[in-house]
Short mmCIF file of C-alpha atoms in Angstrom, two decimals:
data_model
loop_
_atom_site.label_atom_id
_atom_site.label_comp_id
_atom_site.label_asym_id
_atom_site.label_seq_id
_atom_site.Cartn_x
_atom_site.Cartn_y
_atom_site.Cartn_z
CA MET A 10 -36.09 12.17 0.21
CA ASP A 11 -34.56 15.42 0.65
CA ARG A 12 -31.60 16.16 -0.99
CA PHE A 13 -30.07 19.03 1.54
CA ASP A 14 -26.32 20.20 1.74
CA THR A 15 -25.32 19.37 5.48
CA GLY A 16 -22.38 20.94 5.14
CA CYS A 17 -20.95 17.90 6.95
CA HIS A 18 -18.12 15.92 4.37
CA ILE A 19 -17.15 12.35 4.52
CA ARG A 20 -13.95 10.58 3.85
CA LEU A 21 -13.71 7.49 2.79
CA GLU A 22 -11.79 3.83 1.81
CA SER A 23 -15.20 4.11 -1.32
CA PHE A 24 -16.77 7.51 -1.02
CA SER A 25 -15.90 10.72 -0.18
CA GLY A 26 -18.13 13.26 -0.50
CA PRO A 27 -21.82 15.45 1.06
CA LEU A 28 -22.64 13.24 3.59
CA SER A 29 -26.45 13.30 2.06
CA GLU A 30 -25.31 11.76 -1.10
CA PHE A 31 -23.38 9.09 0.93
CA VAL A 32 -26.44 8.20 2.46
CA ALA A 33 -28.70 8.34 -1.11
CA ARG A 34 -25.83 6.39 -2.46
CA VAL A 35 -26.69 3.44 -0.19
CA ARG A 36 -30.71 3.96 -0.28
CA ARG A 37 -30.31 3.15 -4.01
CA GLY A 38 -27.24 0.26 -3.34
CA GLU A 39 -24.94 2.02 -5.17
CA VAL A 40 -22.81 1.57 -1.76
CA SER A 41 -22.33 -1.70 -0.03
CA ILE A 42 -23.67 0.02 3.22
CA ARG A 43 -21.92 -4.17 4.79
CA ALA A 44 -18.48 -2.75 3.95
CA VAL A 45 -18.40 0.77 5.62
CA ARG A 46 -18.00 0.65 9.09
CA LEU A 47 -20.05 2.67 10.79
CA CYS A 48 -17.61 4.18 13.26
CA ASP A 49 -15.55 5.71 10.32
CA VAL A 50 -18.63 7.44 9.16
CA THR A 51 -19.73 8.88 12.64
CA GLY A 52 -16.67 9.72 14.10
CA GLN A 53 -16.43 12.30 11.24
CA TYR A 54 -19.70 13.40 11.94
CA THR A 55 -19.28 13.99 15.37
CA ALA A 56 -16.52 16.17 14.72
CA ALA A 57 -18.25 18.69 12.09
CA LEU A 58 -21.29 17.97 14.14
CA LYS A 59 -19.46 20.50 16.24
CA ALA A 60 -18.96 23.23 14.27
CA LEU A 61 -22.79 22.89 12.33
CA LEU A 62 -24.72 23.34 16.32
CA ALA A 63 -22.02 26.40 16.85
CA ALA A 64 -23.08 27.34 12.62
CA ASP A 65 -26.58 25.80 11.85
CA LEU A 66 -28.86 24.23 13.97
CA ALA A 67 -31.03 23.45 11.25
CA ARG A 68 -28.21 21.60 9.33
CA ALA A 69 -27.20 19.90 12.32
CA GLY A 70 -30.36 18.97 12.78
CA GLU A 71 -30.24 18.23 9.09
CA ALA A 72 -26.77 15.39 9.80
CA LEU A 73 -28.80 13.74 12.27
CA ARG A 74 -31.47 12.46 10.87
CA LEU A 75 -29.06 11.51 8.31
CA CYS A 76 -26.61 10.36 9.95
CA ALA A 77 -29.75 7.78 11.46
CA LEU A 78 -31.01 7.20 8.25
CA LEU A 79 -28.11 5.01 8.12
CA VAL A 80 -27.60 3.34 10.87
CA CYS A 81 -31.11 2.47 10.31
CA LEU A 82 -29.85 1.30 6.80
CA LYS A 83 -27.24 -1.32 8.12
CA VAL A 84 -29.15 -2.90 11.06
CA ARG A 85 -31.14 -3.51 7.98
CA ALA A 86 -28.73 -4.71 6.16
CA LEU A 87 -27.25 -6.74 8.89
CA LEU A 88 -31.07 -8.38 9.73
CA PRO A 89 -31.35 -12.02 8.06
CA ALA A 90 -33.11 -11.20 4.22
CA PRO A 91 -36.18 -12.77 3.60
CA LEU A 92 -35.94 -15.53 1.42
CA PRO A 93 -36.49 -14.68 -2.30
CA ALA A 94 -39.09 -15.49 -4.96
CA PRO A 95 -38.17 -18.49 -7.38
CA PRO A 96 -37.24 -16.24 -10.11
CA ALA A 97 -38.94 -15.96 -13.10
CA GLU A 98 -37.52 -17.52 -16.47
CA GLU A 99 -36.33 -15.23 -18.46
CA ASP A 100 -34.53 -14.33 -15.13
CA ALA A 101 -33.32 -17.11 -14.16
CA ALA A 102 -31.92 -17.45 -18.17
CA ALA A 103 -29.70 -14.16 -17.38
CA GLU A 104 -29.05 -14.72 -13.71
CA ASP A 105 -26.80 -17.30 -14.93
CA GLU A 106 -25.48 -15.75 -17.71
CA ARG A 107 -24.04 -13.19 -15.30
CA LEU A 108 -23.06 -16.35 -13.63
CA ALA A 109 -21.32 -17.50 -16.38
CA ALA A 110 -19.84 -14.31 -17.06
CA LEU A 111 -18.34 -14.04 -13.69
CA ALA A 112 -16.97 -17.23 -13.59
CA GLU A 113 -15.39 -16.69 -17.04
CA ALA A 114 -13.93 -13.48 -15.34
CA TYR A 115 -12.44 -14.84 -12.53
CA ALA A 116 -10.65 -17.81 -14.71
CA GLY A 117 -9.05 -14.61 -16.45
CA VAL A 118 -7.36 -13.72 -13.10
CA ARG A 119 -6.99 -17.52 -11.87
CA GLU A 120 -4.44 -17.66 -15.13
CA ALA A 121 -3.46 -14.05 -15.03
CA ALA A 122 -2.16 -14.84 -10.99
CA GLY A 123 -0.50 -18.07 -12.00
CA ARG A 124 1.78 -16.41 -14.57
CA LEU A 125 2.41 -14.28 -12.46
CA ARG A 126 3.81 -16.89 -9.78
CA ALA A 127 5.59 -17.81 -13.25
CA LEU A 128 7.00 -14.51 -12.94
CA ILE A 129 8.21 -15.01 -9.81
CA GLU A 130 9.71 -18.46 -9.90
CA ALA A 131 11.61 -17.73 -12.44
CA ARG A 132 13.22 -14.21 -10.58
CA SER A 133 13.74 -16.38 -7.17
CA GLY A 134 17.13 -16.94 -7.93
CA ARG A 135 18.45 -13.57 -8.91
CA ALA A 136 19.02 -11.41 -6.73
CA TRP A 137 20.07 -7.77 -7.11
CA ARG A 138 20.40 -4.53 -4.69
CA GLU A 139 17.69 -2.32 -3.38
CA GLY A 140 16.88 0.71 -1.86
CA GLY A 141 16.67 3.30 -4.32
CA ALA A 142 14.29 5.90 -4.54
CA ALA A 143 12.09 4.55 -6.92
CA HIS A 144 11.29 7.12 -9.85
CA GLY A 145 9.43 9.96 -9.22
CA ARG A 146 8.34 9.86 -6.40
CA PRO A 147 10.46 11.05 -3.12
CA GLU A 148 11.82 7.82 -0.55
CA PHE A 149 11.48 8.91 3.26
CA THR A 150 15.02 6.76 3.54
CA ARG A 151 16.40 9.03 6.91
CA PRO A 152 16.70 5.94 9.01
CA VAL A 153 15.12 5.69 12.55
CA GLY A 154 16.95 2.76 14.13
CA ASP A 155 17.36 0.01 11.10
CA ALA A 156 13.85 0.80 9.75
CA ARG A 157 12.58 3.73 7.36
CA ALA A 158 10.26 6.56 7.68
CA ALA A 159 8.41 5.01 5.57
CA ASP A 160 8.48 1.81 7.52
CA LEU A 161 6.75 3.66 10.05
CA ALA A 162 4.30 5.82 8.63
CA ALA A 163 3.49 1.84 6.82
CA ALA A 164 3.20 1.05 10.38
CA TRP A 165 1.25 3.76 11.64
CA ARG A 166 -1.72 3.49 9.02
CA ARG A 167 -1.90 -0.02 9.72
CA VAL A 168 -3.06 1.34 13.46
CA LEU A 169 -5.16 4.21 11.75
CA ALA A 170 -6.39 1.13 9.89
CA ARG A 171 -6.74 -1.14 13.21
CA GLN A 172 -8.83 0.32 14.63
CA ARG A 173 -12.20 -1.60 15.31
CA ARG A 174 -14.81 -0.82 17.68
CA PRO A 175 -16.81 2.41 17.67
CA PRO A 176 -14.53 4.79 19.83
CA LEU A 177 -14.85 5.88 23.55
CA PRO A 178 -15.69 9.44 23.69
CA GLU A 179 -12.53 11.01 23.07
CA ARG A 180 -10.27 12.18 26.51
CA PRO A 181 -8.12 14.91 26.69
CA PHE A 182 -4.62 13.10 25.34
CA SER A 183 -1.87 15.03 25.08
CA VAL A 184 2.38 15.00 23.44
CA GLU A 185 3.56 16.03 26.80
CA ALA A 186 1.40 14.62 29.04
CA GLN A 187 2.55 10.95 26.71
CA LEU A 188 6.03 11.72 26.07
CA PRO A 189 6.99 10.70 30.08
CA ILE A 190 4.57 8.01 30.04
CA LEU A 191 5.79 6.30 26.46
CA SER A 192 9.66 6.74 27.78
CA GLN A 193 8.57 5.12 31.31
CA ARG A 194 6.95 2.44 29.04
CA LEU A 195 9.69 1.68 26.74
CA ARG A 196 12.45 1.73 29.75
CA ALA A 197 11.15 -0.64 31.65
CA ALA A 198 11.08 -2.99 28.81
CA GLN A 199 13.44 -2.04 26.59
CA ARG A 200 12.38 -3.60 23.96
CA ILE A 201 8.49 -3.18 22.11
CA ALA A 202 6.74 -4.74 19.37
CA PHE A 203 4.89 -1.37 17.78
CA ASP A 204 1.70 -2.18 17.92
CA ALA A 205 1.94 -2.66 21.18
CA LEU A 206 1.28 1.15 22.03
CA PHE A 207 -2.18 1.01 19.83
CA PRO A 208 -4.18 -0.90 21.60
CA GLU A 209 -8.16 -1.50 20.61
CA GLU A 210 -9.27 0.51 23.27
CA ALA A 211 -7.40 3.80 22.45
CA ASP A 212 -9.16 6.56 20.69
CA ARG A 213 -7.84 8.63 17.95
CA SER A 214 -6.75 11.55 19.99
CA GLU A 215 -4.56 8.95 22.31
CA ARG A 216 -3.07 7.44 19.84
CA VAL A 217 -1.63 10.47 18.04
CA CYS A 218 -0.51 12.17 20.61
CA THR A 219 1.24 8.20 21.94
CA PHE A 220 2.59 8.33 17.64
CA LEU A 221 3.56 11.63 18.20
CA ALA A 222 4.89 10.67 21.27
CA LEU A 223 7.07 8.56 19.91
CA LEU A 224 8.50 10.77 16.92
CA GLU A 225 9.98 12.79 19.69
CA LEU A 226 11.95 10.07 21.19
CA ILE A 227 12.90 8.96 17.70
CA ARG A 228 14.64 12.26 17.70
CA LEU A 229 16.08 12.32 20.43
CA GLY A 230 18.24 9.36 19.46
CA ARG A 231 16.61 7.28 22.34
CA VAL A 232 13.89 5.29 20.82
CA ARG A 233 15.21 3.37 17.38
CA ALA A 234 12.42 1.62 15.10
CA GLU A 235 14.36 -1.86 13.96
CA ARG A 236 12.34 -3.71 10.83
CA LEU A 237 12.54 -7.72 11.15
CA GLY A 238 11.64 -7.82 7.43
CA VAL A 239 8.87 -7.64 4.77
CA GLY A 240 5.27 -8.11 6.41
CA GLN A 241 7.58 -8.60 10.24
CA PRO A 242 6.02 -6.12 13.13
CA MET A 243 8.14 -3.08 13.91
CA LEU A 244 9.92 -3.19 17.19
CA LEU A 245 10.82 -0.21 19.05
CA VAL A 246 14.34 -0.37 21.58
CA TRP A 247 15.73 1.95 24.44
CA VAL A 248 18.46 3.26 23.18
CA GLY A 249 18.27 6.29 26.38
CA ARG A 250 20.65 7.41 28.71
CA GLU A 251 20.12 4.03 31.10
CA ALA A 252 20.10 1.87 28.09
CA ALA A 253 23.62 2.78 27.24
CA ALA A 254 24.67 2.88 30.35
CA ARG A 255 24.74 -1.15 30.71
CA MET B 2 31.39 15.78 -5.49
CA ASN B 3 31.19 18.88 -7.77
CA GLY B 4 32.79 20.19 -10.94
CA SER B 5 34.43 18.63 -13.86
CA LEU B 6 34.94 14.03 -13.56
CA PRO B 7 37.87 13.24 -12.91
CA ILE B 8 37.54 10.57 -15.20
CA ASP B 9 36.65 9.77 -18.79
CA PRO B 10 33.63 7.21 -18.08
CA SER B 11 34.42 3.45 -18.67
CA PRO B 12 32.31 0.14 -17.82
CA ALA B 13 34.22 -0.57 -14.49
CA ALA B 14 32.16 3.31 -13.62
CA LEU B 15 29.42 2.54 -15.43
CA GLU B 16 29.36 -0.63 -13.13
CA ALA B 17 30.13 1.46 -9.98
CA VAL B 18 27.46 3.58 -10.89
CA LEU B 19 24.71 1.34 -11.55
CA PHE B 20 25.46 -1.07 -7.90
CA ALA B 21 25.94 2.09 -6.07
CA ALA B 22 21.93 3.34 -7.64
CA ALA B 23 19.95 -0.01 -5.80
CA ARG B 24 17.28 0.57 -8.67
CA PRO B 25 17.51 0.67 -12.53
CA LEU B 26 18.81 3.16 -13.81
CA ARG B 27 17.54 5.29 -16.94
CA THR B 28 19.76 5.30 -19.95
CA GLU B 29 19.00 9.89 -19.71
CA GLU B 30 19.74 9.39 -16.04
CA LEU B 31 23.08 7.24 -16.68
CA ALA B 32 23.95 9.76 -19.47
CA ARG B 33 23.21 13.11 -16.33
CA ILE B 34 25.39 11.03 -13.75
CA LEU B 35 28.44 9.85 -15.95
CA GLY B 36 28.77 12.51 -18.07
CA ILE B 37 27.75 11.57 -21.91
CA ASP B 38 25.44 10.86 -24.20
CA PRO B 39 22.66 8.18 -23.82
CA ALA B 40 23.82 6.49 -26.79
CA GLY B 41 27.53 6.12 -25.13
CA VAL B 42 25.93 4.91 -21.36
CA LEU B 43 24.29 2.32 -24.35
CA GLN B 44 28.00 1.65 -25.36
CA LEU B 45 29.28 1.22 -22.25
CA ILE B 46 26.66 -1.12 -21.27
CA ALA B 47 27.40 -3.22 -24.33
CA ALA B 48 31.47 -3.26 -23.20
CA LEU B 49 29.89 -3.92 -19.60
CA GLU B 50 28.21 -6.71 -20.81
CA GLU B 51 31.12 -8.51 -23.01
CA ALA B 52 33.53 -7.87 -19.91
CA TYR B 53 31.16 -9.59 -17.13
CA ALA B 54 30.50 -12.63 -19.79
CA ALA B 55 34.42 -12.71 -21.25
CA GLY B 56 35.14 -12.75 -17.05
CA GLY B 57 32.53 -15.51 -16.63
CA ARG B 58 30.86 -13.32 -13.87
CA GLY B 59 28.00 -13.38 -11.53
CA LEU B 60 26.83 -10.40 -12.41
CA ILE B 61 24.95 -9.49 -15.10
CA VAL B 62 23.57 -6.06 -16.75
CA GLU B 63 19.48 -6.21 -16.76
CA ARG B 64 17.19 -4.20 -18.48
CA VAL B 65 14.36 -3.90 -15.96
CA ALA B 66 11.29 -0.88 -15.13
CA GLN B 67 13.09 1.03 -17.90
CA GLY B 68 16.48 1.03 -16.69
CA TYR B 69 19.26 -1.39 -15.88
CA GLN B 70 20.85 -2.69 -12.84
CA LEU B 71 23.48 -5.16 -11.30
CA CYS B 72 21.66 -8.77 -11.00
CA THR B 73 23.32 -12.04 -10.27
CA HIS B 74 23.42 -14.87 -12.78
CA PRO B 75 20.90 -16.64 -13.55
CA ASP B 76 23.36 -20.02 -13.55
CA LEU B 77 24.07 -18.69 -10.60
CA ALA B 78 20.56 -19.77 -9.16
CA PRO B 79 20.90 -22.91 -7.32
CA TYR B 80 23.98 -20.40 -4.73
CA ILE B 81 20.93 -17.76 -5.35
CA THR B 82 18.43 -19.43 -3.34
CA ARG B 83 20.16 -20.13 -0.60
CA VAL B 84 20.70 -17.29 0.34
CA ASP B 85 18.55 -15.89 3.47
CA ARG B 86 17.23 -12.78 1.99
CA PRO B 87 14.33 -9.87 2.70
CA CYS B 88 11.97 -10.70 -0.93
CA LYS B 89 9.01 -8.71 -1.90
CA THR B 90 7.06 -11.10 -3.24
CA SER B 91 8.25 -14.57 -1.38
CA GLY B 92 5.28 -15.91 0.71
CA LEU B 93 2.71 -14.42 -1.44
CA SER B 94 -0.70 -15.64 -0.87
CA GLN B 95 -2.71 -16.81 -3.73
CA ALA B 96 -5.24 -14.37 -2.42
CA ALA B 97 -3.16 -11.72 -3.09
CA LEU B 98 -1.89 -13.46 -6.39
CA GLU B 99 -5.15 -12.62 -7.53
CA VAL B 100 -5.45 -9.59 -6.34
CA LEU B 101 -1.78 -8.54 -7.45
CA ALA B 102 -3.11 -9.54 -11.75
CA ILE B 103 -6.40 -8.35 -11.56
CA VAL B 104 -4.55 -4.71 -10.54
CA ALA B 105 -1.57 -5.21 -12.45
CA TYR B 106 -3.73 -5.74 -15.33
CA ARG B 107 -6.32 -3.46 -15.38
CA GLN B 108 -5.63 -0.56 -13.33
CA PRO B 109 -6.26 1.82 -12.45
CA VAL B 110 -8.88 -0.25 -10.38
CA THR B 111 -10.64 0.53 -7.54
CA ARG B 112 -11.37 -2.27 -4.55
CA ALA B 113 -14.74 -2.88 -4.91
CA GLU B 114 -14.22 -3.76 -8.72
CA ILE B 115 -11.37 -5.70 -7.32
CA ASP B 116 -13.98 -7.84 -5.51
CA ALA B 117 -16.71 -7.80 -7.89
CA LEU B 118 -14.03 -10.02 -9.93
CA ARG B 119 -13.06 -12.07 -7.21
CA GLY B 120 -16.44 -12.11 -5.40
CA VAL B 121 -15.36 -11.60 -2.09
CA ARG B 122 -13.49 -9.21 -0.27
CA SER B 123 -10.06 -8.55 -0.54
CA ASP B 124 -8.99 -5.87 2.32
CA ALA B 125 -6.48 -8.03 3.70
CA ALA B 126 -4.89 -8.70 0.38
CA ILE B 127 -4.66 -5.16 -0.57
CA ALA B 128 -3.02 -4.59 2.64
CA SER B 129 -0.44 -6.86 1.92
CA LEU B 130 0.23 -5.55 -1.20
CA LEU B 131 0.17 -2.54 -0.39
CA GLU B 132 3.05 -3.05 2.46
CA ARG B 133 5.37 -5.31 0.32
CA GLU B 134 4.84 -1.95 -2.03
CA LEU B 135 3.69 -3.92 -5.10
CA ILE B 136 1.08 -1.61 -5.61
CA GLU B 137 0.05 1.76 -4.59
CA GLU B 138 -2.86 4.56 -4.27
CA VAL B 139 -2.32 5.97 -7.88
CA ASP B 140 -5.59 8.36 -8.08
CA ARG B 141 -9.45 8.97 -7.03
CA ALA B 142 -11.69 7.69 -9.31
CA GLY B 143 -13.79 10.63 -11.04
CA GLY B 144 -17.90 10.47 -10.76
CA PRO B 145 -19.49 10.29 -6.77
CA GLY B 146 -18.01 8.99 -4.20
CA ARG B 147 -14.12 9.31 -6.26
CA PRO B 148 -12.67 6.30 -4.55
CA ILE B 149 -9.38 4.94 -4.68
CA ARG B 150 -7.67 3.89 -7.10
CA TYR B 151 -5.01 1.30 -7.18
CA GLY B 152 -1.60 0.45 -9.25
CA THR B 153 1.83 -1.39 -9.59
CA THR B 154 4.47 0.14 -8.99
CA GLU B 155 8.32 0.23 -9.63
CA ALA B 156 9.40 -2.77 -7.62
CA PHE B 157 6.13 -4.62 -9.46
CA LEU B 158 7.52 -4.21 -12.17
CA VAL B 159 11.41 -5.09 -10.46
CA HIS B 160 10.48 -8.13 -8.53
CA LEU B 161 8.53 -10.10 -11.92
CA GLY B 162 11.55 -9.06 -14.33
CA LEU B 163 9.31 -7.02 -16.85
CA ASP B 164 10.47 -3.65 -18.67
CA SER B 165 7.10 -2.58 -18.62
CA LEU B 166 3.62 -3.48 -18.32
CA THR B 167 3.16 -4.17 -21.94
CA ASP B 168 6.00 -7.13 -20.91
CA LEU B 169 2.84 -8.51 -19.15
CA PRO B 170 1.56 -12.15 -20.32
CA PRO B 171 -1.19 -12.25 -22.27
CA VAL B 172 -4.38 -13.35 -20.60
CA PRO B 173 -7.66 -13.76 -22.31
CA GLY B 174 -10.81 -12.16 -19.76
CA ILE B 175 -8.61 -9.89 -17.69
CA GLY B 176 -7.92 -7.13 -19.52
CA GLY B 177 -11.32 -5.79 -19.21
CA GLU B 178 -12.73 -2.66 -21.30
CA GLY B 179 -8.22 -1.73 -22.34
CA GLU B 180 -7.89 -6.01 -23.40
CA GLY B 181 -4.66 -5.73 -24.47
CA LYS B 182 -3.72 -1.91 -23.54
CA SER B 183 -1.30 -1.52 -20.91
CA ALA B 184 0.06 1.32 -19.65
#
């Protein structure tokens, strides 16, 4: 395949760089296409394509070809593979050796996990105060209710990571439009789980606008965020005028 | 409060500062806060430890994460375990512990390296550890793709009672190329 910089760069958990390089690495088997959600790639590709179409049709065409190739590779990866031929004797020995090394490494991992568990259990009978800023990095401690801004940011990161389905074509959303909708919903429910505001079918722009509207309501003192504990869902509580009057 | 300190620092002042900080404080931080030199801080720590021991108190001064913090006395564990309190390390699954072990002993490490060592995907365990702030993204690996690399946090050291990563118990076979070496 001709390596041609389409100008389309993608940023994923396992890769960050030009689309052409990503496709080349997938073809060489250096990146597992099974672990990559194509909607992540195509979402970034669509955004880049808009800019490319205006600037350079040749690059846009190349980017389109690469995405089609990526879909083809993913489909091939997901189809049942034919049964492999029985390995040659020396291959089998090498495979046994590789498996033995893997098993040994995993045994080390399990032993280390056991040591960590012992340390944790030894600490379970002790208590200390927490919540101060960690060394060398800023801590967002401004309260947004019982939760901290950092808790809200963590919940938001989870929402962004949760999108499983390919996004529908994006509809126009705005923070201004979301504000009254969100206010009404929270006022009616009084208490609502953070995750419930971001359904699976919501596209990225809807999620972003909803989240920004939520931040505005928190800033205005109409909503509080409560964290029930580590690993527990975050709860949003309406504390606007209607709630205060009750 | 600005300006000069009203009284000479005492073990009581050190105790108050450690209580207020709600995190381990390093010697140099304590020296700056108390307005004394690091050697003076160490003397105050020794005096506070002595006072706690002599008075049969429920607290001790603990050295953890390269600093000092107040901690309940280990002998009082039967009472402390009855207190309902949130803890970052409670209820960690076996998968999460394995991922935590890989990150702790081989950091910085990418998700692909973690998956390769465990033989299964570790997305949920990594997300859980990130949420509990026991691991964090430290940088991106060099070379093509630049995948995210993970490392442990200060909270990891505090919750496991370690002064630094060199205090991790030695485990043969997990350290990779840098076995025996910890940051």
